[in-house]
Short mmCIF file of C-alpha atoms in Angstrom, two decimals:
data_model
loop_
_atom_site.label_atom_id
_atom_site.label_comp_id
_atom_site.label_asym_id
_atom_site.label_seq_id
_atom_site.Cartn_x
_atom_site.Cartn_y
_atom_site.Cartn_z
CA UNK A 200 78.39 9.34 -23.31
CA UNK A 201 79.43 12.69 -23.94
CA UNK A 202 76.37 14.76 -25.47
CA UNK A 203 77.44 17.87 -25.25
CA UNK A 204 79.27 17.60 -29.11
CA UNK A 205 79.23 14.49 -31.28
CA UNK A 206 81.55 14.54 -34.21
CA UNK A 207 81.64 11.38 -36.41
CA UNK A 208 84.47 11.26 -38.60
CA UNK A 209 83.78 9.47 -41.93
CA UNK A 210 86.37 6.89 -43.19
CA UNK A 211 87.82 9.20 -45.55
CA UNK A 212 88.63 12.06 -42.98
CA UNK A 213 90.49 9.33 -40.57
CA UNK A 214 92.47 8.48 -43.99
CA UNK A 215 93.61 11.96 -44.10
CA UNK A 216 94.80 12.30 -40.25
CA UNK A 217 96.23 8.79 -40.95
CA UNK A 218 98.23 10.11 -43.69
CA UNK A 219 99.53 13.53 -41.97
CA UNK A 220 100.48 11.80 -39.20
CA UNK A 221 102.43 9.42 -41.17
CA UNK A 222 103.93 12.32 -43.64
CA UNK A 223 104.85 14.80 -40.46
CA UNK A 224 105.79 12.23 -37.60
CA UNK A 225 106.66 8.33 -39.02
CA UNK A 226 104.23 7.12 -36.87
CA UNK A 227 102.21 4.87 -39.22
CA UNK A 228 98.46 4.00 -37.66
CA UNK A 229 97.33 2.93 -41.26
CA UNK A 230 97.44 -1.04 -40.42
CA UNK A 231 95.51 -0.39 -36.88
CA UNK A 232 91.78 -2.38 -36.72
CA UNK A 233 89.36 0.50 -38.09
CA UNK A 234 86.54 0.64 -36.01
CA UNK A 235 88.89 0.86 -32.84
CA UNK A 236 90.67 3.43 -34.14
CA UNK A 237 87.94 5.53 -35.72
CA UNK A 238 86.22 5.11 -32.25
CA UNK A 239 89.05 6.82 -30.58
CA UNK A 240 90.16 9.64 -32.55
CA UNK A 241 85.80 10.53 -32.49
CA UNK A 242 86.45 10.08 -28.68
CA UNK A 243 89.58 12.34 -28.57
CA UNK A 244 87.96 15.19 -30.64
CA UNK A 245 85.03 14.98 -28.05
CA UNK A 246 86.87 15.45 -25.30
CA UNK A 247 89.08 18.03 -26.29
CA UNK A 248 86.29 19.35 -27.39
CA UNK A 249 87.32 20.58 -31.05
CA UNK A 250 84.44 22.63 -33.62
CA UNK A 251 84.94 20.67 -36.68
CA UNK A 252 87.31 18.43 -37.82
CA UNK A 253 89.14 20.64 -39.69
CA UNK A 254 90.32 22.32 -36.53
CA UNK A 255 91.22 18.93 -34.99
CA UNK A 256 93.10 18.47 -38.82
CA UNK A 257 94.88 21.70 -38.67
CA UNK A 258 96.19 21.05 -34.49
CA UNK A 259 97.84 18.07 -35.65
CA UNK A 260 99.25 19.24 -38.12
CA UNK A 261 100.89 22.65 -36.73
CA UNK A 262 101.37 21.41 -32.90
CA UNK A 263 103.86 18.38 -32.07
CA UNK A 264 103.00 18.34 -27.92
CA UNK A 265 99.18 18.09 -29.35
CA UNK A 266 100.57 15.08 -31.45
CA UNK A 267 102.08 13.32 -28.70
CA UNK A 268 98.83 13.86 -27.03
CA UNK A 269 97.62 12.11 -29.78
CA UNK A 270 99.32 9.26 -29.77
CA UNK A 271 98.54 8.68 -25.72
CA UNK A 272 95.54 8.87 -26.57
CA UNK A 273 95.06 6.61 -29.61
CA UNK A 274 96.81 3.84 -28.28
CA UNK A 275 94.84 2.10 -25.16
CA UNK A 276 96.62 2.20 -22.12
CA UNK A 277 94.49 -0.15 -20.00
CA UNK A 278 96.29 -2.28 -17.60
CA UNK A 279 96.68 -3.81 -14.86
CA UNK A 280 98.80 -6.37 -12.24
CA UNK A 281 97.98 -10.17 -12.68
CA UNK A 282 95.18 -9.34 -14.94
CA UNK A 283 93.42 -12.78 -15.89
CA UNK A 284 94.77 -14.86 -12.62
CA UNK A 285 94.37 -18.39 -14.38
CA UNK A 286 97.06 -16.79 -16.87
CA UNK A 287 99.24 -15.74 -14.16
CA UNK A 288 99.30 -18.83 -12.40
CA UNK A 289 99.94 -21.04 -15.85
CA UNK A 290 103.03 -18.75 -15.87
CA UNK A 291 104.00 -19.29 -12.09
CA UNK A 292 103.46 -22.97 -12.67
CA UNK A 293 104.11 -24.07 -16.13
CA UNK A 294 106.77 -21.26 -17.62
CA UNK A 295 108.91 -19.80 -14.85
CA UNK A 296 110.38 -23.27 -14.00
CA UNK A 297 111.27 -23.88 -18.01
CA UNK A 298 112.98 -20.16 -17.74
CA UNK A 299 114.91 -20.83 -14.75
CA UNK A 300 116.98 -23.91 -16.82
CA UNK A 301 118.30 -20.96 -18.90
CA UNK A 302 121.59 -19.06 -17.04
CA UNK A 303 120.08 -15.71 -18.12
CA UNK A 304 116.52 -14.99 -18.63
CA UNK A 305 115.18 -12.37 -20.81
CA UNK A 306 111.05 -11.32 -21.64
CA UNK A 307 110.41 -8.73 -23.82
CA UNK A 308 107.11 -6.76 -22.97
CA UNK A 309 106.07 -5.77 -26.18
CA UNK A 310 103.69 -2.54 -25.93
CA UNK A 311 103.95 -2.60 -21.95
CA UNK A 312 102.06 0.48 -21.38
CA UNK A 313 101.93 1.94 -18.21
CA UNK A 314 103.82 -1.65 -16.74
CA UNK A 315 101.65 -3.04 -14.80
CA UNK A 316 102.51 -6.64 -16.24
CA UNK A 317 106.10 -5.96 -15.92
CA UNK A 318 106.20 -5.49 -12.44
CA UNK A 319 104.07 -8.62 -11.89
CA UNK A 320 106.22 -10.65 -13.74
CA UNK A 321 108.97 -9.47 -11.80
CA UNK A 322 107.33 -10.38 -8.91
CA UNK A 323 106.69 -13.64 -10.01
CA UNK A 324 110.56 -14.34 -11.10
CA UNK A 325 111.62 -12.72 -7.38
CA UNK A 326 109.49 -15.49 -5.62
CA UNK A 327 111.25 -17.59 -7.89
CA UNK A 328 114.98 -16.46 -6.64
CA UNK A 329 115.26 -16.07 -10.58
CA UNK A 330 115.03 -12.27 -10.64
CA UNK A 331 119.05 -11.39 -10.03
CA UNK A 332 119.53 -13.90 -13.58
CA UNK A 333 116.24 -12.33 -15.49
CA UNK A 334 116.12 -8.90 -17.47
CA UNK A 335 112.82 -7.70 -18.59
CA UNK A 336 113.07 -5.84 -22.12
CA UNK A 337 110.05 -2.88 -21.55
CA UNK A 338 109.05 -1.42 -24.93
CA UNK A 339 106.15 0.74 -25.89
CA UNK A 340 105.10 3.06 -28.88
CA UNK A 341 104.02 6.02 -26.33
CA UNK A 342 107.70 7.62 -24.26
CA UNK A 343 105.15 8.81 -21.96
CA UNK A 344 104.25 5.58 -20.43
CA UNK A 345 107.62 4.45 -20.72
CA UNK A 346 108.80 7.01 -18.25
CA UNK A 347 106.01 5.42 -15.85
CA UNK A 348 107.57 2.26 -15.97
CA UNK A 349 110.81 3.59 -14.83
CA UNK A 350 108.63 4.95 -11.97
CA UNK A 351 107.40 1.77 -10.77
CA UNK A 352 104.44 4.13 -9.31
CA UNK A 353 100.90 2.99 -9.57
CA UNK A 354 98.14 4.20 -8.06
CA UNK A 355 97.08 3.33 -3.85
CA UNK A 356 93.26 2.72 -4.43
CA UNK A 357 94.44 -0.26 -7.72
CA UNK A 358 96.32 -1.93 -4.93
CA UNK A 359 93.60 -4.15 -3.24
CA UNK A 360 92.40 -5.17 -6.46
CA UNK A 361 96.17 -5.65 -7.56
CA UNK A 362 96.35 -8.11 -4.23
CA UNK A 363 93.70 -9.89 -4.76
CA UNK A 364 95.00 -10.93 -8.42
CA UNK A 365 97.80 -11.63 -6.91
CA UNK A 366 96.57 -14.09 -4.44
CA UNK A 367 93.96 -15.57 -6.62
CA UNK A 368 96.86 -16.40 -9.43
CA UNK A 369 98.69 -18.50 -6.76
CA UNK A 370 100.40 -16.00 -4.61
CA UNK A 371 101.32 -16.33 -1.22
CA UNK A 372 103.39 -13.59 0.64
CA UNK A 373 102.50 -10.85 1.76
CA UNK A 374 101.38 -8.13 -1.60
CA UNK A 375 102.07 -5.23 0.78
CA UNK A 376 105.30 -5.50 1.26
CA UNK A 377 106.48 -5.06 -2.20
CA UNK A 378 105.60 -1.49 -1.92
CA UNK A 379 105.60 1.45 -0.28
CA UNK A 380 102.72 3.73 0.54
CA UNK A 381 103.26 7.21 -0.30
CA UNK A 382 100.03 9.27 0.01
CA UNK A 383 97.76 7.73 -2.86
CA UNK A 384 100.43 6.12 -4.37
CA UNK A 385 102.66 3.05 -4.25
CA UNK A 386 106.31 3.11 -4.98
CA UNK A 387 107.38 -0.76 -5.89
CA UNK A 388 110.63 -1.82 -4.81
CA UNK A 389 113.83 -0.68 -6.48
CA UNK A 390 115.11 -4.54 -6.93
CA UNK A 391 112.38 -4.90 -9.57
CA UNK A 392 113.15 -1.59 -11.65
CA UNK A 393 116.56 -2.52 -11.85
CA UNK A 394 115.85 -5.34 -13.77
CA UNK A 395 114.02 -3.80 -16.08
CA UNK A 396 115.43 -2.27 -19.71
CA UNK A 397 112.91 0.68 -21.46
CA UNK A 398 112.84 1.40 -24.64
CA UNK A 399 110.06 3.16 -27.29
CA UNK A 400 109.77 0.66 -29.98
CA UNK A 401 107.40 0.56 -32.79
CA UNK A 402 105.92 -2.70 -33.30
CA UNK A 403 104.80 -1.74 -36.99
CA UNK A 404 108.08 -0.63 -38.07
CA UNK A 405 111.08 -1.30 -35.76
CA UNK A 406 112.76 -5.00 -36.02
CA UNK A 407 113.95 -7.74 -33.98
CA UNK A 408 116.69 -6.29 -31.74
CA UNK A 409 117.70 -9.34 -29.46
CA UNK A 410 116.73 -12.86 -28.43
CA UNK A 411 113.81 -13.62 -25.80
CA UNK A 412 112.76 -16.79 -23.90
CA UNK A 413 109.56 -14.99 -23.21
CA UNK A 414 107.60 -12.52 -25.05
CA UNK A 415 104.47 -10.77 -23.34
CA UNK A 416 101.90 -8.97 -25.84
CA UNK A 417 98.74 -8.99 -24.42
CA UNK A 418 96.00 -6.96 -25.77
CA UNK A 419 98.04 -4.95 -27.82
CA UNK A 420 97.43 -6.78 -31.48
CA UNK A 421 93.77 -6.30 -30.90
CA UNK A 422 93.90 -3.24 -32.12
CA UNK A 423 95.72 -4.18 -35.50
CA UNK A 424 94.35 -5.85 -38.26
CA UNK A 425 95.12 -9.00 -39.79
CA UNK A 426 97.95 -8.06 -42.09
CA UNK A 427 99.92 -5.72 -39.31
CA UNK A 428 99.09 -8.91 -36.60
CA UNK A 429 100.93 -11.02 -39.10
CA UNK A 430 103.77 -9.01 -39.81
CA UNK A 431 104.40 -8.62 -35.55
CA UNK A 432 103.65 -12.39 -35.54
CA UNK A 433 106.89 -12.83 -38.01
CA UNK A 434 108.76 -10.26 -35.67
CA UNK A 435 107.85 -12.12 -32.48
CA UNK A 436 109.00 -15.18 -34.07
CA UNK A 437 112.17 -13.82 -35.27
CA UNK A 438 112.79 -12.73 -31.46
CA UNK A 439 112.27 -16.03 -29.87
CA UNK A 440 114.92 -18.40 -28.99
CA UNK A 441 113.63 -22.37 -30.05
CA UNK A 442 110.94 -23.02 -27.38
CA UNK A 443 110.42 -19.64 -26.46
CA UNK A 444 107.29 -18.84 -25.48
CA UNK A 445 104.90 -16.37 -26.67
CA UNK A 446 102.15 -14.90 -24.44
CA UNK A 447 98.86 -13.38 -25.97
CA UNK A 448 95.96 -11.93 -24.03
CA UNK A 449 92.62 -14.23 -23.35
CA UNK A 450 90.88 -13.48 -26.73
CA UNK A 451 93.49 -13.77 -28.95
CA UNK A 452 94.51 -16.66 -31.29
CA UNK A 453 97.13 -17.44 -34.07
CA UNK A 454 95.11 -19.53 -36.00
CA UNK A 455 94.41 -16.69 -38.61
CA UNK A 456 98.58 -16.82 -39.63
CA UNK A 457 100.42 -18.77 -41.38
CA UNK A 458 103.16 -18.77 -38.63
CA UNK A 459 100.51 -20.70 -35.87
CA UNK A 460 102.51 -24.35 -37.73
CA UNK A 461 105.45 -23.08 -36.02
CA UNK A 462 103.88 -22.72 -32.68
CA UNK A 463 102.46 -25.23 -30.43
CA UNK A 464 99.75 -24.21 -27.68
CA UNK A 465 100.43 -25.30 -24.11
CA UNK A 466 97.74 -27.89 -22.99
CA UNK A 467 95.57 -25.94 -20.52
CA UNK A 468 94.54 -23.86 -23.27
CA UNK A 469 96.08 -20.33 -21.81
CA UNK A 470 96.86 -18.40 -24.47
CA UNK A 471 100.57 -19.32 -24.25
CA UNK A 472 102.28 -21.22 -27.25
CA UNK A 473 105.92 -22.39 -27.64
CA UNK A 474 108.38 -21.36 -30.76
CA UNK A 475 108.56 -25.34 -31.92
CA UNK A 476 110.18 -25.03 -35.13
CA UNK B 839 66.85 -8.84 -45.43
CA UNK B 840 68.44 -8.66 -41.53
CA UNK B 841 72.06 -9.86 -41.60
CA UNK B 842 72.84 -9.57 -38.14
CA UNK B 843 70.98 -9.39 -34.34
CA UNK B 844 72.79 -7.38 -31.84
CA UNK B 845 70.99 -8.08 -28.52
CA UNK B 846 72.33 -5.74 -25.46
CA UNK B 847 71.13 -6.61 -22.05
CA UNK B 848 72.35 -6.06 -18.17
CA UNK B 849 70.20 -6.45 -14.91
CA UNK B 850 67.44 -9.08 -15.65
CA UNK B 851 68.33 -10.02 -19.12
CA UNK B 852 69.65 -13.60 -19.22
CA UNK B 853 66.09 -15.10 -18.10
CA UNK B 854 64.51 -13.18 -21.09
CA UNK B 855 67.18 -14.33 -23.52
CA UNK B 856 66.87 -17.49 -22.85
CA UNK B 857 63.38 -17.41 -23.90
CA UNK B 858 64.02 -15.64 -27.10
CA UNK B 859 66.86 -18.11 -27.61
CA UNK B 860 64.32 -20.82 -29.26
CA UNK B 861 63.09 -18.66 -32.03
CA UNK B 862 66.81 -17.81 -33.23
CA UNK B 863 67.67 -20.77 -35.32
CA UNK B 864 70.32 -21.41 -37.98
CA UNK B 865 67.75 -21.52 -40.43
CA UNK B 866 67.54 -17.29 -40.38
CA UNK B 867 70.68 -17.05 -41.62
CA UNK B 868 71.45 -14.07 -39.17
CA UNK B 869 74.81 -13.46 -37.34
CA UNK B 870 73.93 -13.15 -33.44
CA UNK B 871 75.84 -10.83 -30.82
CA UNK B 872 74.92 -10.64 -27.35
CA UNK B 873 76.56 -8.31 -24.82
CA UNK B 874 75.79 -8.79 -21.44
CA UNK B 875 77.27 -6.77 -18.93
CA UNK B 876 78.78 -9.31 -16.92
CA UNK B 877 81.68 -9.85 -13.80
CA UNK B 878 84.88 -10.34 -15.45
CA UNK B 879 84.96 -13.55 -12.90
CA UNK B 880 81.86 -15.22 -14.91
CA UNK B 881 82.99 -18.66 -16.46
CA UNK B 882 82.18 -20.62 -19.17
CA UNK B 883 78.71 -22.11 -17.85
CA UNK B 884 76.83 -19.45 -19.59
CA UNK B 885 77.71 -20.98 -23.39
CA UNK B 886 76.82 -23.68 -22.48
CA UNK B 887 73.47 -22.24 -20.98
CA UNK B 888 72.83 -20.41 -23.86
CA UNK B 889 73.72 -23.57 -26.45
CA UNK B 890 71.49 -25.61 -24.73
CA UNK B 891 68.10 -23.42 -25.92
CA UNK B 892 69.30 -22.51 -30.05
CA UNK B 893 70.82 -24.90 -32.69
CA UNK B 894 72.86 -22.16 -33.66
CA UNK B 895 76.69 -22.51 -32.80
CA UNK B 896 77.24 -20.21 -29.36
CA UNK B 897 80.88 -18.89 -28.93
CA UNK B 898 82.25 -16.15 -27.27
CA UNK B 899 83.78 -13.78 -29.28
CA UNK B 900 87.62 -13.65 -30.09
CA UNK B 901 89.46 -11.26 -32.10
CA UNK B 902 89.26 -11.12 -35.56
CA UNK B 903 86.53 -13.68 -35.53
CA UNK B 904 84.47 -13.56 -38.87
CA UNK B 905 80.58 -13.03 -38.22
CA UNK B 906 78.77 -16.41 -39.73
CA UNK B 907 75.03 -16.67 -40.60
CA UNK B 908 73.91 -18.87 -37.56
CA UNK B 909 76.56 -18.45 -35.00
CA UNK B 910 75.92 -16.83 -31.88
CA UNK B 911 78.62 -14.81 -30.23
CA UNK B 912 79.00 -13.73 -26.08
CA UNK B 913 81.10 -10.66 -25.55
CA UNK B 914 83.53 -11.35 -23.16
CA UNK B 915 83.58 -9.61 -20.29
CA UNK B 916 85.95 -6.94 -19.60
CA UNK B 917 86.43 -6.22 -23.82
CA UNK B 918 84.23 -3.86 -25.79
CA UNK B 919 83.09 -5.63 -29.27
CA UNK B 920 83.68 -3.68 -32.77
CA UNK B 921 82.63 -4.75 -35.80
CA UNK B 922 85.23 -3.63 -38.73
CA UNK B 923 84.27 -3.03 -42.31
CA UNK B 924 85.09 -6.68 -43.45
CA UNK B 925 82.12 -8.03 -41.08
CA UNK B 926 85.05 -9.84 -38.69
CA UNK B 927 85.22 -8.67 -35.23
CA UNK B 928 87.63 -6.16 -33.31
CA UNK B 929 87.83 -6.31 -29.33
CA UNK B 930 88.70 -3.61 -27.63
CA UNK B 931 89.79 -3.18 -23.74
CA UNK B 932 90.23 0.46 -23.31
CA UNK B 933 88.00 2.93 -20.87
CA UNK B 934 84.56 1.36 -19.79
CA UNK B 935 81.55 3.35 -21.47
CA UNK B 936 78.71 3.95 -19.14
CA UNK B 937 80.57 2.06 -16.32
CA UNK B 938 80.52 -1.04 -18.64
CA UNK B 939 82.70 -3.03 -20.50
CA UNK B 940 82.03 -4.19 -22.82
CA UNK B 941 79.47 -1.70 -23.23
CA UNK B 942 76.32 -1.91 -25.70
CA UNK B 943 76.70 1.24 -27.27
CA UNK B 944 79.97 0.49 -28.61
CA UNK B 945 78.81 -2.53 -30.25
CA UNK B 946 75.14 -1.01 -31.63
CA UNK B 947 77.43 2.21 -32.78
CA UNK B 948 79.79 -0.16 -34.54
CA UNK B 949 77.54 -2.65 -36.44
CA UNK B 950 75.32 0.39 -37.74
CA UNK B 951 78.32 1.53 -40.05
CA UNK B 952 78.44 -2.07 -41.52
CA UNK B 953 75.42 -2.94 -41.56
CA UNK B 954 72.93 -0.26 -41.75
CA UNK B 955 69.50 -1.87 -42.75
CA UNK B 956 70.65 -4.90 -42.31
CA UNK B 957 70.77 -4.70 -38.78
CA UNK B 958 68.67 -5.27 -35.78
CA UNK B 959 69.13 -4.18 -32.00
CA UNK B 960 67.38 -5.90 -29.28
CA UNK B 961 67.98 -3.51 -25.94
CA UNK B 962 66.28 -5.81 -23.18
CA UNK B 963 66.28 -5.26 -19.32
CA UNK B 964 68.64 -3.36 -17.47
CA UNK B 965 69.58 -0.81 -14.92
CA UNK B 966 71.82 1.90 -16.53
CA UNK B 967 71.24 3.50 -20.06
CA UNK B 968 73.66 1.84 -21.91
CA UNK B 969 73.01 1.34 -25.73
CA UNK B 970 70.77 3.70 -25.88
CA UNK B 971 72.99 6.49 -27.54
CA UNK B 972 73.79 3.51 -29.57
CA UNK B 973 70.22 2.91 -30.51
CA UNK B 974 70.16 6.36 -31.54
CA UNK B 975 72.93 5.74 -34.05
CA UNK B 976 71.17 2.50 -35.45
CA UNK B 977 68.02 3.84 -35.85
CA UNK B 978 69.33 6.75 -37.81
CA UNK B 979 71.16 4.58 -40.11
CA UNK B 980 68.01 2.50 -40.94
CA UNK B 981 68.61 -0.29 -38.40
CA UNK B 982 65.65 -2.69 -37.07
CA UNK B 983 64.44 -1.60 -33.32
CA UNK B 984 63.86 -3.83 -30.75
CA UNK B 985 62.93 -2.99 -27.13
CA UNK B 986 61.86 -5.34 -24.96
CA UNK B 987 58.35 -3.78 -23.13
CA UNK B 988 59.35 -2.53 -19.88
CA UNK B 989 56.21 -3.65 -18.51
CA UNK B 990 57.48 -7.08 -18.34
CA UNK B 991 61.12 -6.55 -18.15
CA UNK B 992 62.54 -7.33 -13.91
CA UNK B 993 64.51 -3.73 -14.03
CA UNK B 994 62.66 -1.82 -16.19
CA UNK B 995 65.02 1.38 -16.20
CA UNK B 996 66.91 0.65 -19.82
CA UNK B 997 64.28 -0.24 -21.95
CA UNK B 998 62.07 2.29 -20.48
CA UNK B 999 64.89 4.88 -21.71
CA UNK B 1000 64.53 3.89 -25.22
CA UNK B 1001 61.34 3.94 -25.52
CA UNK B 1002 61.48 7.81 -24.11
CA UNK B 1003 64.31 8.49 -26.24
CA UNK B 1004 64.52 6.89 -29.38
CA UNK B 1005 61.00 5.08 -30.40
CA UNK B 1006 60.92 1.44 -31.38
CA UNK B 1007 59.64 -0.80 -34.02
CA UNK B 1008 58.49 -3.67 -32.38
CA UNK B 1009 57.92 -3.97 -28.73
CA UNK B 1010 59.47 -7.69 -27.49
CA UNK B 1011 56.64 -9.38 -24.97
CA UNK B 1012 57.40 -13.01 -24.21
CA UNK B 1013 54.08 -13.54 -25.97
CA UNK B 1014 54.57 -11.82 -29.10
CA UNK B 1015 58.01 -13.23 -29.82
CA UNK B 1016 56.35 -15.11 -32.96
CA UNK B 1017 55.41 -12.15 -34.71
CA UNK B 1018 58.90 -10.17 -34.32
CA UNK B 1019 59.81 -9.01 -37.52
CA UNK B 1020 63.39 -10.80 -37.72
CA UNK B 1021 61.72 -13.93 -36.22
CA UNK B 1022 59.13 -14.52 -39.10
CA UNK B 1023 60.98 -16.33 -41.53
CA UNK B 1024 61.07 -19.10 -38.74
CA UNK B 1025 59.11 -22.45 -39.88
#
């Protein structure tokens, strides 16, 4: 841990960043879980090392590339390919072949980060043949990431790891050749970018904006609280087609909404449920 | 008087938990976290394990889950455990904290702003220094300290770090466990 400066913010003083960052930008953090947040902006002022809070206050305030630094920072962008392989391999076996009875496919990755799922998912519907009929809907808070996506570069030295996911969630060709090797990078193939539609999107205030079969959020409502995890619950229902499914990360549940009586878990207990009524 | 138990342990810890796991019973009324720095490949086993020694209820943790009086809670592995305000639980996955996730600082850090004096941290045997920053933060908010003596712990390097840098308030032996301060109410 960082020793050097130590800044604790006290409840009140994240309530006025909160605010200015609402009043200045529309970007409303207000509904995010406290303690994760709190933790965060303490980390940020660390690190950018910042005297007092009132000069962390005032660089908000007066400088918009600090605030967009801000927001990249705030919001966790932790990923990775076929993270949690059970998961992956309840999709390869239990959800891609209900997707391919539809004549087009479409998954919305809501708060996709860097893209890391995206891409695997692609992968999955290419070893499918189902990738030409799919479009993947990639939407994040943070442009910044967004522009990553588009990219489709991640780094070299995540790429054993990424391959041993991969194989471990049921996969059987060859990882390697989905890339290219480009220094300490890797460059995934163009077939899987073109299937893939960015957009920001704010899960606390933007709508619905089309139909899914599939929506991906993993990890990202963990950092809400109850009442914001509610309202996106409404919005991912809103989005689904009847038996949609809706994908959640490991430690995450519906059972504190009122919307889980529309939903009905799949039976291996991955945290995938279907849009029943 | 102590609401909730935060016990933090790595290297060497499960064997000494598991021993300490017959004095915590439901009948303390305390709300139990454990963070173990574990592989993210780890199943289930280990609840059961852990059930098997405490008639409190063992669960790992999942978002949003409300801390209970007699309930034991795991921290995954690969999520850092908050505690919000409104005593229910926030995970978090973002950047590992002294090459851990979930890391025991984090959680020690966290459940001093709820609970203050109402807390106690257990920091048992390990190899790193993790939670000891977060001891730091307990202690100054009023928490309970509880450091297991490094004399009998298998890697002796985390406890042996608290004790240089932030002082305890009752040293855990396997033969004293009777007379630790949150254990005492036990019949």
């Amino acid at each position: 841990m960082d020793a050097t400066r130590n800044i604790q913010l006290s409840d009140e003083e994240v309530e006025f960043v909160l605010n200015d960052v609402m009043d200045l930008y529309g970007y409303d953090f207000t509904n995010y879980s406290k303690a994760s947040l709190k933790r965060r902006i303490n980390r940020l002022i660390s690190n950018d090392r910042f005297p007092s809070f009132a000069e962390f206050r005032y660089r908000i305030i007066n400088d918009k590339d600090y605030f967009s630094r801000f927001v990249e920072e705030i919001t966790v962008n932790v990923t990775e390919m076929f993270r949690d392989v059970t998961f992956y391999k309840t999709l390869r076996q239990q959800v891609i072949p209900v997707l391919a009875t539809w004549p087009l496919i479409r998954i919305w990755h809501a708060g996709c980060s860097t893209g890391e799922e995206v891409y695997s998912m692609a992968i999955l519907l290419h070893e499918a043949n189902l990738l030409h009929k799919s479009l993947l809907y990639a939407t994040d808070i943070n442009p910044a990431v967004l522009q990553k996506v588009r990219e489709g570069v991640f780094p070299l030295s995540q790429m054993r790891q990424y391959s041993e996911n991969y194989i471990l969630s049921g996969g059987n060709r060859d990882f390697s050749s989905y890339y290219t090797a480009q220094y300490n990078a890797a460059k995934f193939d163009e077939q899987f970018g073109k299937r893939i539609v960015l957009a920001t999107h704010n899960l606390v205030s933007d709508g619905s904006f089309n139909e899914f079969q599939l929506i991906m959020c993993r990890n990202v409502m963990i950092y809400f609280d109850k009442q914001l995890q509610d309202k996106v619950l409404h919005l991912f229902y809103d989005s689904l087609e009847q038996l949609g499914f809706l994908a959640l990360g490991s430690k995450e549940t519906l059972r504190f909404t009122d919307i889980h009586k529309n939903f009905k878990q799949i039976e291996n207990k991955e945290k995938i449920w279907r849009k029943i009524k | 008087m102590y609401e909730l138990l935060v016990i933090g342990g790595s290297a060497g810890s499960l064997s000494v938990v598991l021993k300490i796991l017959p004095h915590i019973n439901r009948s303390l009324g305390l709300a139990i976290i454990i963070v173990f720095h574990r592989k993210n490949s780890e199943d289930t086993s280990l609840i059961e394990v852990l059930s098997r020694r405490t008639d409190c209820y063992v669960k790992e943790a999942e978002d949003k889950d409300e801390l209970q009086p007699g309930t034991i809670y795991l921290a995954p592995a690969d999520y850092h455990v908050l505690i919000e305000k409104d005593r229910s639980i926030t995970l978090d996955d973002s950047e590992k904290i002294n090459h851990s996730r979930p890391s025991i600082d984090v959680t020690f850090e966290s459940a001093a702003e709820v609970y203050n004096s109402s807390l106690a941290c257990m920091l048992l045997s390990g190899a790193n220094a993790d939670g000891v920053e977060g001891l730091i933060s307990a202690r100054k908010r009023g928490a309970l300290i509880l450091v297991q003596d490094p004399a009998t712990a298998e890697v002796p390097f985390m406890p042996k770090q608290a004790l240089e840098r932030v002082g305890v308030d009752f040293l855990v032996k396997e033969c004293n466990l009777r007379e630790c301060p949150i254990f005492k109410s036990d019949s």
